[in-house]
Coordinates of C-alpha atoms in Angstrom, one line a residue:
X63 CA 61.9 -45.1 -59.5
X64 CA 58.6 -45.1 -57.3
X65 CA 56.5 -42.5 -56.3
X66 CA 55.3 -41.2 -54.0
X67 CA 51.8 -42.4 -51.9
X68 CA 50.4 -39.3 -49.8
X69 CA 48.3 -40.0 -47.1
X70 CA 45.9 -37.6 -47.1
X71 CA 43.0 -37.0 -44.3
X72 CA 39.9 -35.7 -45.8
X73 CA 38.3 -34.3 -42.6
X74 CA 34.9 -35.0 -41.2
X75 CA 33.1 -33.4 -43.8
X76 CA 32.8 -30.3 -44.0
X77 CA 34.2 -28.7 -46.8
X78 CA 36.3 -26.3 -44.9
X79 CA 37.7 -28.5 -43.0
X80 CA 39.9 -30.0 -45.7
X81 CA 44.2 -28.9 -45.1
X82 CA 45.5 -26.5 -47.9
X83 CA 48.2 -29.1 -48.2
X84 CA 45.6 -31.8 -48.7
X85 CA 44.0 -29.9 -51.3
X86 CA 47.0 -29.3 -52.9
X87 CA 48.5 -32.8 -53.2
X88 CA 45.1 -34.1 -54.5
X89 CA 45.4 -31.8 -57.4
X90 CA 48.4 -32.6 -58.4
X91 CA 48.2 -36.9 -57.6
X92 CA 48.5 -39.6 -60.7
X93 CA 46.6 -41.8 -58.7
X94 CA 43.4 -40.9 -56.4
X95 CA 42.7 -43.8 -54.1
X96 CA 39.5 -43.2 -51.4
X97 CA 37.1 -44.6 -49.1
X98 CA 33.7 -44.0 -48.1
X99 CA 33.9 -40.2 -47.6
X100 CA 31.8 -37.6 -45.8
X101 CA 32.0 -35.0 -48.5
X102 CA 32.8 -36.9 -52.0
X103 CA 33.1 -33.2 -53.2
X104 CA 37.0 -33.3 -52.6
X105 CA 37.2 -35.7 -55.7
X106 CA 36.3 -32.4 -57.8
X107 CA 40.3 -31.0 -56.5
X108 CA 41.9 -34.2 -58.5
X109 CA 42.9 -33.6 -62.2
X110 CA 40.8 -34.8 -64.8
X111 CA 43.2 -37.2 -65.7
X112 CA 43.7 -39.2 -62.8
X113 CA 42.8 -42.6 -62.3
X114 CA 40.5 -42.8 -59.3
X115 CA 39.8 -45.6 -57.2
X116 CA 37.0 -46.4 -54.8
X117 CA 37.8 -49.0 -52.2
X118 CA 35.3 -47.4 -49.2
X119 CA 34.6 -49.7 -46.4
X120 CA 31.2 -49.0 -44.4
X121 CA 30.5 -51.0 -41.9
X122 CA 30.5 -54.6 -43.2
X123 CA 30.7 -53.9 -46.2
X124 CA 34.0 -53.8 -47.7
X125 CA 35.1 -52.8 -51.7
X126 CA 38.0 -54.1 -51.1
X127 CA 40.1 -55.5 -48.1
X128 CA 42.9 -53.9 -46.4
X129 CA 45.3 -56.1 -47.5
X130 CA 44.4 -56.0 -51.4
X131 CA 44.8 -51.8 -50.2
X132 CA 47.8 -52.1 -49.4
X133 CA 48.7 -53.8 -52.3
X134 CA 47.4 -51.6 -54.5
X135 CA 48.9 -48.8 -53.3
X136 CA 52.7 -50.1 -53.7
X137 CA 51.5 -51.5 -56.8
X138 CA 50.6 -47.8 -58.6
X139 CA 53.6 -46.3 -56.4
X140 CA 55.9 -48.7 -58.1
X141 CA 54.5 -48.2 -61.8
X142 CA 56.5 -44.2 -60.9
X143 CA 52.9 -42.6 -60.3
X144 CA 52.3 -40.5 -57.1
X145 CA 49.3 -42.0 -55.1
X146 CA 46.9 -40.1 -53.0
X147 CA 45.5 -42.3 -49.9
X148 CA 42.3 -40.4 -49.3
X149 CA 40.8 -41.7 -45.7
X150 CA 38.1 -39.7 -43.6
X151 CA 39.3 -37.6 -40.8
X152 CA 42.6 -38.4 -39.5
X153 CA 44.7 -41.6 -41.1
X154 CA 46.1 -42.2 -38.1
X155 CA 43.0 -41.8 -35.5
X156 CA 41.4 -44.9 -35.8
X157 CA 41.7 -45.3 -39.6
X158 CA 44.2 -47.5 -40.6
X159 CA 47.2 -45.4 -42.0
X160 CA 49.7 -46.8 -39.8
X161 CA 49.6 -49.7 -41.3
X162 CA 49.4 -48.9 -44.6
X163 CA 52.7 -46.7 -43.8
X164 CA 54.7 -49.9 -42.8
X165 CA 53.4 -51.9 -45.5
X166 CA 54.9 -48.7 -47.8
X167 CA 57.7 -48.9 -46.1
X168 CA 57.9 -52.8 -46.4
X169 CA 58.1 -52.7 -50.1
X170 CA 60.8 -49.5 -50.1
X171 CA 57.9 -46.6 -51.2
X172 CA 58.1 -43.9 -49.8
X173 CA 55.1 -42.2 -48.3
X174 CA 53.9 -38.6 -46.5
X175 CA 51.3 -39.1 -44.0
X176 CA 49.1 -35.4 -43.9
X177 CA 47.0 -35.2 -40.9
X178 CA 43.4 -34.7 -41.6
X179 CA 40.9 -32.8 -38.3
X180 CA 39.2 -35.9 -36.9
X181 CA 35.4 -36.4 -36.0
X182 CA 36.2 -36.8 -32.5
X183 CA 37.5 -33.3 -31.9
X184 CA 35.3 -31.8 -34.9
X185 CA 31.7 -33.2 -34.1
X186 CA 31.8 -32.7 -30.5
X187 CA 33.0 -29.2 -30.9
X188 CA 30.2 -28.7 -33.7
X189 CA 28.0 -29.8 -31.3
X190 CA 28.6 -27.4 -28.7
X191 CA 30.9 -29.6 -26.4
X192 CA 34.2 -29.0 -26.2
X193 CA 36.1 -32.0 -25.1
X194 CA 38.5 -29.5 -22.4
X195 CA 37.3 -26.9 -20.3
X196 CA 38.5 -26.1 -17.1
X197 CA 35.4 -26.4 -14.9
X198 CA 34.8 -29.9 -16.3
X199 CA 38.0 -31.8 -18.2
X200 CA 41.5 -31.4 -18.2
X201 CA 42.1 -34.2 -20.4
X202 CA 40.7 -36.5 -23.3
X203 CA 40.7 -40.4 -23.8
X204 CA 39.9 -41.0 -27.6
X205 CA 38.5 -44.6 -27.5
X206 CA 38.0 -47.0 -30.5
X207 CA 34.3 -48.6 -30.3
X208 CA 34.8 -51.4 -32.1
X209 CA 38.1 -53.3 -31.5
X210 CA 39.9 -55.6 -33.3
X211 CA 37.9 -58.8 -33.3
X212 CA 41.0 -60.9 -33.3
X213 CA 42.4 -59.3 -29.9
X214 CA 39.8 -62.2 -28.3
X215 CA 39.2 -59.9 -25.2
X216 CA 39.0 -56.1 -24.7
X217 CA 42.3 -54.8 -24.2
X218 CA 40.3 -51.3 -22.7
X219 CA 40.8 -50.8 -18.8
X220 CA 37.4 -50.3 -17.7
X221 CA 38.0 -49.6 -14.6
X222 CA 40.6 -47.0 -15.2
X223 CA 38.5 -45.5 -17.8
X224 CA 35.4 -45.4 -15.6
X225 CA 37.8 -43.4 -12.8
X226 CA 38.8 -41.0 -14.5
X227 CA 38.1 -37.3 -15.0
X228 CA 38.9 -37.2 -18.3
X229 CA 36.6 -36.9 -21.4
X230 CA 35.8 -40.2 -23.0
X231 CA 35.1 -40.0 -27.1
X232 CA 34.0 -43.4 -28.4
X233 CA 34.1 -43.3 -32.6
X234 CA 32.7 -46.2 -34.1
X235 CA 30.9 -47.3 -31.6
X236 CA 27.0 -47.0 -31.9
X237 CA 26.6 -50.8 -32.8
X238 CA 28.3 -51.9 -29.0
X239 CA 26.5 -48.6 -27.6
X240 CA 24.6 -50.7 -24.5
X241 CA 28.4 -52.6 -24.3
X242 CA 30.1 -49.8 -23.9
X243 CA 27.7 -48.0 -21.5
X244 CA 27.3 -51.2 -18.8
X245 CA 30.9 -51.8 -19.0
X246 CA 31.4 -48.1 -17.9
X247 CA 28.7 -48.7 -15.3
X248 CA 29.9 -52.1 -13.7
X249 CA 33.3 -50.1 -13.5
X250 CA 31.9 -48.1 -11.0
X251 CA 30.9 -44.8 -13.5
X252 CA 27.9 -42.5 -12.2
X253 CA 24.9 -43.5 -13.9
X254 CA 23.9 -39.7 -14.1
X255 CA 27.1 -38.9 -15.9
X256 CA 26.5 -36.6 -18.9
X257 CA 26.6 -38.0 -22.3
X258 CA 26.1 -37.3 -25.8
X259 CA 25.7 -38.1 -29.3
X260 CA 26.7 -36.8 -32.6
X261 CA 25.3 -37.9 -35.6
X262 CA 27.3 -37.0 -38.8
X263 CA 29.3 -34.1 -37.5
X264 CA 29.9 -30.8 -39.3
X265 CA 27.7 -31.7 -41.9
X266 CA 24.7 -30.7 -42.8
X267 CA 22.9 -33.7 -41.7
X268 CA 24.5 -33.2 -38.0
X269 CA 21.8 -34.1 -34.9
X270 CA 23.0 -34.6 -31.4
X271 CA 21.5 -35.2 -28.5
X272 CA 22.7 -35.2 -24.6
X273 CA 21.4 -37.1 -22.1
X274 CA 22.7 -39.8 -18.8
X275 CA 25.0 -42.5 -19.2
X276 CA 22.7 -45.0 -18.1
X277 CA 19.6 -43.3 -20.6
X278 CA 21.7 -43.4 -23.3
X279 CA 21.2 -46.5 -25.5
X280 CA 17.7 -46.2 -25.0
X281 CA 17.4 -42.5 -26.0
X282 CA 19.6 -43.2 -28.6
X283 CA 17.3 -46.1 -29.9
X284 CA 14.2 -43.6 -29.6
X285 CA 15.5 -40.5 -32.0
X286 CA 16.8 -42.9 -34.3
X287 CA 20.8 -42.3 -33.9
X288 CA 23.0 -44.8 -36.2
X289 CA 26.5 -44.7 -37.2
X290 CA 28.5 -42.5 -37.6
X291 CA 28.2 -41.4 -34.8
X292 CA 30.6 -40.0 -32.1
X293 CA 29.8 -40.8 -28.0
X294 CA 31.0 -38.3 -25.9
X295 CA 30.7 -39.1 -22.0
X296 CA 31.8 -36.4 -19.5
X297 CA 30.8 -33.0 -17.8
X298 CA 31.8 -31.1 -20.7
X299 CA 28.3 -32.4 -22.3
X300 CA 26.5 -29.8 -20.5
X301 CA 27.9 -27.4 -22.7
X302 CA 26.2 -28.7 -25.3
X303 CA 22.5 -26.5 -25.1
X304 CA 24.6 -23.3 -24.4
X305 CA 27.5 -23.7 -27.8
X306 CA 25.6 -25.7 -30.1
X307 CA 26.0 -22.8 -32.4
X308 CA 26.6 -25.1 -35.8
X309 CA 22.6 -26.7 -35.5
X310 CA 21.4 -23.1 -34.5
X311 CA 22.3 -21.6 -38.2
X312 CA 18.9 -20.2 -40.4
X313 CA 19.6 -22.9 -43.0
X314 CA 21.0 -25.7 -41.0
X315 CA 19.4 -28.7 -42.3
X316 CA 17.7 -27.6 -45.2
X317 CA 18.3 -29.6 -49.0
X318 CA 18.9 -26.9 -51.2
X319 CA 19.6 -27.6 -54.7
X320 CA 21.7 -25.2 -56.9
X321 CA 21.4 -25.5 -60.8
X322 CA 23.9 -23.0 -62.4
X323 CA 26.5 -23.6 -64.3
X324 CA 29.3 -24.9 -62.0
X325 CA 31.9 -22.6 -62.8
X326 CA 29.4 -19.8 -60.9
X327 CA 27.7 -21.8 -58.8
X328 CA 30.8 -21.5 -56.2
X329 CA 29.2 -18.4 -54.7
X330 CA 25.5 -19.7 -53.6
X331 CA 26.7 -22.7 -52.6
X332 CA 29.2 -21.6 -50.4
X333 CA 27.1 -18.8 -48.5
X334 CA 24.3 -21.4 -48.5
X335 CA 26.7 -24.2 -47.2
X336 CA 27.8 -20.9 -44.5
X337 CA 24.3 -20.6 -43.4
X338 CA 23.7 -24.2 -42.6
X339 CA 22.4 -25.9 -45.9
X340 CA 23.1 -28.9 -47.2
X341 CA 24.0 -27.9 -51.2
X342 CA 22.8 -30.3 -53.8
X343 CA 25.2 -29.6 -56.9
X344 CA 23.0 -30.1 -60.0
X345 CA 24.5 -28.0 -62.7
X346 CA 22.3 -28.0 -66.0
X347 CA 23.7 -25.9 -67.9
X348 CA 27.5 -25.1 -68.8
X349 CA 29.1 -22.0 -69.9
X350 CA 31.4 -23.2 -73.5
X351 CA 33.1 -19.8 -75.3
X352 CA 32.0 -19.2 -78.6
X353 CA 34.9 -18.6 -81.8
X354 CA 36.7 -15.3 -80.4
X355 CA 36.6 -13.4 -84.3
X356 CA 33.5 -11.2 -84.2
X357 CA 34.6 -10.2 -80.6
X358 CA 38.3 -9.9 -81.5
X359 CA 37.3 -7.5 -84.3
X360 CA 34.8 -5.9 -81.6
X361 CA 37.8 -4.9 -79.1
X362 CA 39.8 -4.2 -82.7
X363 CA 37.0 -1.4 -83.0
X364 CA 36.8 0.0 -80.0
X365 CA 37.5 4.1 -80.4
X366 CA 34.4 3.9 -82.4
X367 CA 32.2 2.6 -79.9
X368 CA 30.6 5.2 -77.1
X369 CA 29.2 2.6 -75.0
X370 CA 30.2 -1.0 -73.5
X371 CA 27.0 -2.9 -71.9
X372 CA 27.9 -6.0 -70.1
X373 CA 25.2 -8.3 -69.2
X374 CA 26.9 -10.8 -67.1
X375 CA 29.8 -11.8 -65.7
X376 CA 31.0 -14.4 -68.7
X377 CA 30.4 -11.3 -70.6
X378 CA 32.9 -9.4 -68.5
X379 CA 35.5 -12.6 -68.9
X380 CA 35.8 -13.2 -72.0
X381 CA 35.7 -9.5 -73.1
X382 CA 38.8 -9.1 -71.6
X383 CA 40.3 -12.1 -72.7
X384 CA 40.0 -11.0 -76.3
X385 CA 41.4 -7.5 -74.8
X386 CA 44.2 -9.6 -73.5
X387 CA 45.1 -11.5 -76.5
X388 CA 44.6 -8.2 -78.9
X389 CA 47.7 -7.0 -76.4
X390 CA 45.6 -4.1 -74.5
X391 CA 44.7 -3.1 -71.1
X392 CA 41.7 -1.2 -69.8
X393 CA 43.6 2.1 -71.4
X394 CA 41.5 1.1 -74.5
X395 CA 38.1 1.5 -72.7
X396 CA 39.4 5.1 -72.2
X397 CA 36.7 6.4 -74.7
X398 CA 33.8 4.3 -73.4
X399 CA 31.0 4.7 -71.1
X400 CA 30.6 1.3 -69.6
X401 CA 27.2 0.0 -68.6
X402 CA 27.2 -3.2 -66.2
X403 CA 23.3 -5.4 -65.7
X404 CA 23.5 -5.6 -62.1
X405 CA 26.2 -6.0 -59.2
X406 CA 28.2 -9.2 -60.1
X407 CA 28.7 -8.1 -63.5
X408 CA 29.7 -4.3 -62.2
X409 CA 32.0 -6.2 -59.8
X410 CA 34.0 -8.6 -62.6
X411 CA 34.5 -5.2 -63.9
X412 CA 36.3 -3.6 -60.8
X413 CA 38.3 -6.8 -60.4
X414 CA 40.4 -5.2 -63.7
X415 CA 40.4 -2.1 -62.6
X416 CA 37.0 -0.7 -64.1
X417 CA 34.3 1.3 -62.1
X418 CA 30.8 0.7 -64.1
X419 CA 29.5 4.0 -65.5
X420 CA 25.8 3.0 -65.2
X421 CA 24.4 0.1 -63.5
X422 CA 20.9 0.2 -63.3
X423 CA 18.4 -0.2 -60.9
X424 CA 16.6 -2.9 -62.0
X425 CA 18.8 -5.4 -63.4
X426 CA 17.0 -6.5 -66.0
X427 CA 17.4 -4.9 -70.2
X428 CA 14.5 -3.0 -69.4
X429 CA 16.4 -1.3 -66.5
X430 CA 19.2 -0.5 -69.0
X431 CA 17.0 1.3 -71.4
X432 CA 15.7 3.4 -68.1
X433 CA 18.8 4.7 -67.4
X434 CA 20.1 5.3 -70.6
X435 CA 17.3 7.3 -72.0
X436 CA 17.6 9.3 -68.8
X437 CA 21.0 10.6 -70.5
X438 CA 19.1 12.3 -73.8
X439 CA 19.2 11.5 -76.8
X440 CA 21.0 8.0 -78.7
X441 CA 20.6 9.1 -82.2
X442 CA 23.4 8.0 -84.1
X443 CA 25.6 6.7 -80.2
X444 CA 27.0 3.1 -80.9
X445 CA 26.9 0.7 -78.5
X446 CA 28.5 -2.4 -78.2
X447 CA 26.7 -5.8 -76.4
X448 CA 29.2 -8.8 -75.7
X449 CA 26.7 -11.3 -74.3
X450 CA 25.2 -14.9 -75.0
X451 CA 24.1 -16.2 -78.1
X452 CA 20.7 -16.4 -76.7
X453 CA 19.5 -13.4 -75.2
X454 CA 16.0 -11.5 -75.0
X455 CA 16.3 -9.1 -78.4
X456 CA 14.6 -6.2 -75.5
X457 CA 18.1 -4.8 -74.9
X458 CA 19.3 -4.0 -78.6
X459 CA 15.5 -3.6 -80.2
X460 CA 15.2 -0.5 -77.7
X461 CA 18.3 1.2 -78.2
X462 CA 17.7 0.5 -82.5
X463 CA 14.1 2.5 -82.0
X464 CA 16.0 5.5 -79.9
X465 CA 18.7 5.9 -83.1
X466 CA 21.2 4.1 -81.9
X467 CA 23.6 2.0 -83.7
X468 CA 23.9 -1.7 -81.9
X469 CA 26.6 -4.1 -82.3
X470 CA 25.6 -7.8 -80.8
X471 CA 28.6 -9.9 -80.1
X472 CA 27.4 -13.7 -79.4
X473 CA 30.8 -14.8 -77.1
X474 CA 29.3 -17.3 -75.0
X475 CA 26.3 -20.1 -74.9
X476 CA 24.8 -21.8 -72.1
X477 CA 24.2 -25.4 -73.4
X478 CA 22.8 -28.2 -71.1
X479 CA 25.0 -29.7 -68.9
X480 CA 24.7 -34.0 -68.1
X481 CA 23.6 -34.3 -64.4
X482 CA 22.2 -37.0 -62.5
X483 CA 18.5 -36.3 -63.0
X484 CA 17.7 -40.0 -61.1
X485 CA 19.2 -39.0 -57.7
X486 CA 17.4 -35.4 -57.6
X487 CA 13.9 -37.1 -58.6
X488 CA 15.0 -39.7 -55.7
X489 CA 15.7 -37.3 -53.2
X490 CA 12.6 -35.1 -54.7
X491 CA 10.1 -37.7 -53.9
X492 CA 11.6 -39.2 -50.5
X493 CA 10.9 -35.4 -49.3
X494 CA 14.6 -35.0 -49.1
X495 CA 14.9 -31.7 -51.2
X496 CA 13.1 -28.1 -49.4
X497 CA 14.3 -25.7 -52.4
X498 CA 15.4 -25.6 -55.7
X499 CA 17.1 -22.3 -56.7
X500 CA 17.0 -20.7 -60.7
X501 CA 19.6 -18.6 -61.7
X502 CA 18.3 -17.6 -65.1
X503 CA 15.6 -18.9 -67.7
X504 CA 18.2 -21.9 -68.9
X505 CA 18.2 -23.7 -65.4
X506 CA 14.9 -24.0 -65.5
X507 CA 14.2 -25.1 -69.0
X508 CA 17.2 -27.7 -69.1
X509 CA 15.8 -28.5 -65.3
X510 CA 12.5 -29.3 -66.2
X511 CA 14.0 -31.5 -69.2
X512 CA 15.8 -33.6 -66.5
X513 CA 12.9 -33.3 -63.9
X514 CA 9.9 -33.2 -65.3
X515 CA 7.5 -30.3 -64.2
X516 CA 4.6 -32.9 -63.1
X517 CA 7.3 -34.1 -60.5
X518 CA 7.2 -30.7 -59.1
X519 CA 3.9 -30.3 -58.7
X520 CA 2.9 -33.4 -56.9
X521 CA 5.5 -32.1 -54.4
X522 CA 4.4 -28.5 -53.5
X523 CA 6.4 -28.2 -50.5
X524 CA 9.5 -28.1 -52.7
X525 CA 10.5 -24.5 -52.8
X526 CA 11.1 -22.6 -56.2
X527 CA 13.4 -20.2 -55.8
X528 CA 13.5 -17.6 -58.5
X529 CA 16.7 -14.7 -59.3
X530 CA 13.9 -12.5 -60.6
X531 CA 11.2 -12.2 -62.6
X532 CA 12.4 -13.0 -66.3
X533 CA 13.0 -16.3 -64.4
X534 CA 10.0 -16.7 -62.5
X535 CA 7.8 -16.0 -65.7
X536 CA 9.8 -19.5 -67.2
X537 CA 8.3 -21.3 -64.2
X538 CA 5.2 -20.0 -65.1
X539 CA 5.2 -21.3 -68.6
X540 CA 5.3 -24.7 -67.3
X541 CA 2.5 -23.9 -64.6
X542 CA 5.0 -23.7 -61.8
X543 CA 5.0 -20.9 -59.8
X544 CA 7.9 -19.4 -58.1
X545 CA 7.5 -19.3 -54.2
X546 CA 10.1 -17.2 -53.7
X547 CA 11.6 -14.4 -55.5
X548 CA 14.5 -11.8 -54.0
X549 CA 13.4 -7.9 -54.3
X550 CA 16.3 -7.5 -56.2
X551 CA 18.1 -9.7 -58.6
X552 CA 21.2 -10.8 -57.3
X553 CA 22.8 -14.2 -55.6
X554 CA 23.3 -12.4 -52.0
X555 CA 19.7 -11.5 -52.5
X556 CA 18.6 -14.4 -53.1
X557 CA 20.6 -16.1 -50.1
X558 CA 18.7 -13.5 -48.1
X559 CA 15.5 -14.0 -49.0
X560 CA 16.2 -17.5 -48.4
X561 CA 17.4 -17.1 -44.8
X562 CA 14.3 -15.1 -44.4
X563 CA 12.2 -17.2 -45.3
X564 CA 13.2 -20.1 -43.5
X565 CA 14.3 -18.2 -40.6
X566 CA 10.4 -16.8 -39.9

């Protein structure tokens, strides 16, 4: 029996953009077959096991024709596996699903076509132009820039297009840009007509510009506008100055690259990615559980502990999953003063139903010892730290010289993570990366062994962005100095101190 091939649109690129039901598919597809996308990030939905298979077409360039496509995909359909058809945007606007659906259908495989938002609703609209409004437009004419060369002649009515009131969205067609603009003209269209540009579309790297029909190529040529690009011709491009809210965000263009561990770099990338930056994922470190005894016998223990200090949210995780397995709940923290190192971490506690007793104000160890020796005396207390096996000794050397007895719990380690250091140094020298952002002492050691500090310093308009100061003192050792630090040490604070900083 075959399976089924899913074609899936991806969007224009931003990550928000992509369906819940195209999500969905792609994590569950055998088969992952994709072009030339806009955000490559969607790949990361897939399972680990499934075959994926580039076969992008940009321009001229072609991985593979449409034809050997097609064949693949009825090929893998008929070996039983379920095929994902990953195209930009919208398969059926302009990209070539229709066809692929009768050629499916040809060879008896059945297929789902999933609509994906196109560019040419999406950039306009990210540019500040909607494509209807009811002083301007009360209707749209989606246009393909580049025709099939083996039509001979242009099978596009000019004239018609050129007399109408309608919006007129060319994709595609920046190569036949001073084609497309005297054919509108000789058709009788008003040389002062508005018209735009938009230069990859809800992505980070989005520019537009608006300008006259008959100005357009040439402007176009000046500031440097290439494919892909969508052409927008109409009234509504007026709008453009007043709604261009997506280019008016604090962040919006700015490289920023994120190195934690990408299990808990979802956060910062996503507020960043909210404010307008384009997120460089470089994780260089990852987050691998240590043997669960010693904590298992830990959580076995508990009545005879008084306190419970959690240092981080892995801490918090896979505490509770040796609570879990042991068959308890939070009930067996009833005795327990719990002590969480800053917000996150108190937070992964309220998530299972647990309100931090202490969390101090400076989330660092030293603020721990603060606030606990505000309490009285720890002679004789017992404490209990589930944290990494490499941690500053500050935390448990303290409480030891107050009286109290300290259990250290290794469950986790942060070990360096593979990244590709030759597209960061790339981007790094080209003067394509404003900030790099350190989440703890780790991402910048197992940085600096990837990208070597003497990179960094012959580009001092690279931004280091520091959590706090343990951090900041690691850039130091290297002689790099942290331009940027947040007042307190937290990931929102650190996205603020961001926006401010760009945003002065």
């Amino acid at each position: 029996m075959s399976g089924t091939v899913y074609l899936l649109g991806a969007g224009p690129g931003d990550p928000g953009l992509l369906t819940l039901k195209a999500r969905d598919i792609l994590a569950s597809c055998d088969v992952i077959v994709y072009d030339a996308l806009a955000n490559s990030g969607f790949l990361a939905y897939a399972r680990k096991d499934a075959e994926k298979i580039y076969v992008g077409k940009i321009a001229d360039k072609h991985a593979l024709p449409q034809k050997e496509i097609n064949a693949l995909l009825v090929a893998k359909a008929l070996e039983g596996k379920s095929v994902a058809r990953l195209k930009g945007g919208d398969p059926y606007i302009f990209g070539r699903g229709g066809e692929e659906a009768q050629e499916l259908l040809a060879a008896g495989v059945q297929f789902v076509e999933v609509p994906g938002i196109s560019s040419t609703i999406s950039a306009p609209a990210y540019a500040g132009i909607p494509l209807t409004h009811r002083d301007f437009a009360s209707s749209v004419t989606i246009v393909t820039g580049h025709e099939n060369p083996d039509k001979g002649e242009s099978a596009l009515n000019w004239p018609a297009l050129a007399r109408s009131a309608s919006t007129l969205v060319f994709v595609m067609g920046m190569k036949n840009l001073p084609t497309i603009v005297r054919n509108l003209l000789d058709a009788g269209m008003d040389p002062a007509t508005p018209a735009a540009l938009v230069y990859r579309g809800t992505t980070p790297r989005q520019r537009s510009l608006v300008s006259t029909l008959a100005e357009l190529p040439e402007e176009a040529k000046r500031q440097q506008f290439t494919n892909p690009s969508v052409i927008v011709v109409g009234s509504v491009c007026r709008l453009h100055d007043e709604l261009n809210w997506f280019e008016k965000r604090p962040l919006f263009g700015r490289s920023i690259v994120v190195t934690r561990a990408r299990e808990q770099a979802s956060g910062l990338a996503q507020s960043l990615q909210e404010l307008g930056a384009e997120v460089v994922q470089f994780p260089v470190i990852r987050i691998d559980p240590l043997p669960q005894e010693p904590l298992d016998r830990a959580v076995a223990e508990l009545p005879d502990y008084s306190y419970v200090v959690f240092t981080s949210v892995n801490g918090v995780r896979l505490f509770w999953q040796s609570l879990r397995n042991a068959g308890k709940d939070a009930r067996a923290l009833a005795g327990c003063r719990l002590v969480a190192i800053g917000p996150a971490t108190a937070e992964a506690l309220e998530s299972h139903g647990l309100f931090a007793d202490i969390v101090p104000d400076k989330y660092v160890a030293e603020g721990v010892i603060a606030a606990l020796k505000k309490l009285g005396s720890l002679e004789g207390v017992r404490f209990l730290l589930p944290r990494a096996e490499k941690a500053r000794e500050i935390l448990p050397d303290a409480l030891r010289e107050a009286g109290a007895l300290v259990d250290v719990v290794p469950c986790y380690r942060t070990v360096p993570e593979e990244a590709p250091a030759a597209e960061i140094l790339e981007r790094i020298r080209s003067g394509d990366v404003d900030c790099v952002t350190f989440g703890s002492s780790s991402t910048v050691e197992n940085f600096l062994s990837l990208v070597p500090a003497e990179v960094l310093k012959e580009h001092p308009d690279v931004l280091l962005a520091a959590i706090g100061p343990v951090t900041a003192k690691t850039l130091e050792k290297h002689g790099l100095r942290a331009g940027l630090q947040p007042e307190n040490y937290t990931i929102p604070d650190l996205v603020r101190a961001l926006t401010a900083h760009y945003g002065a």
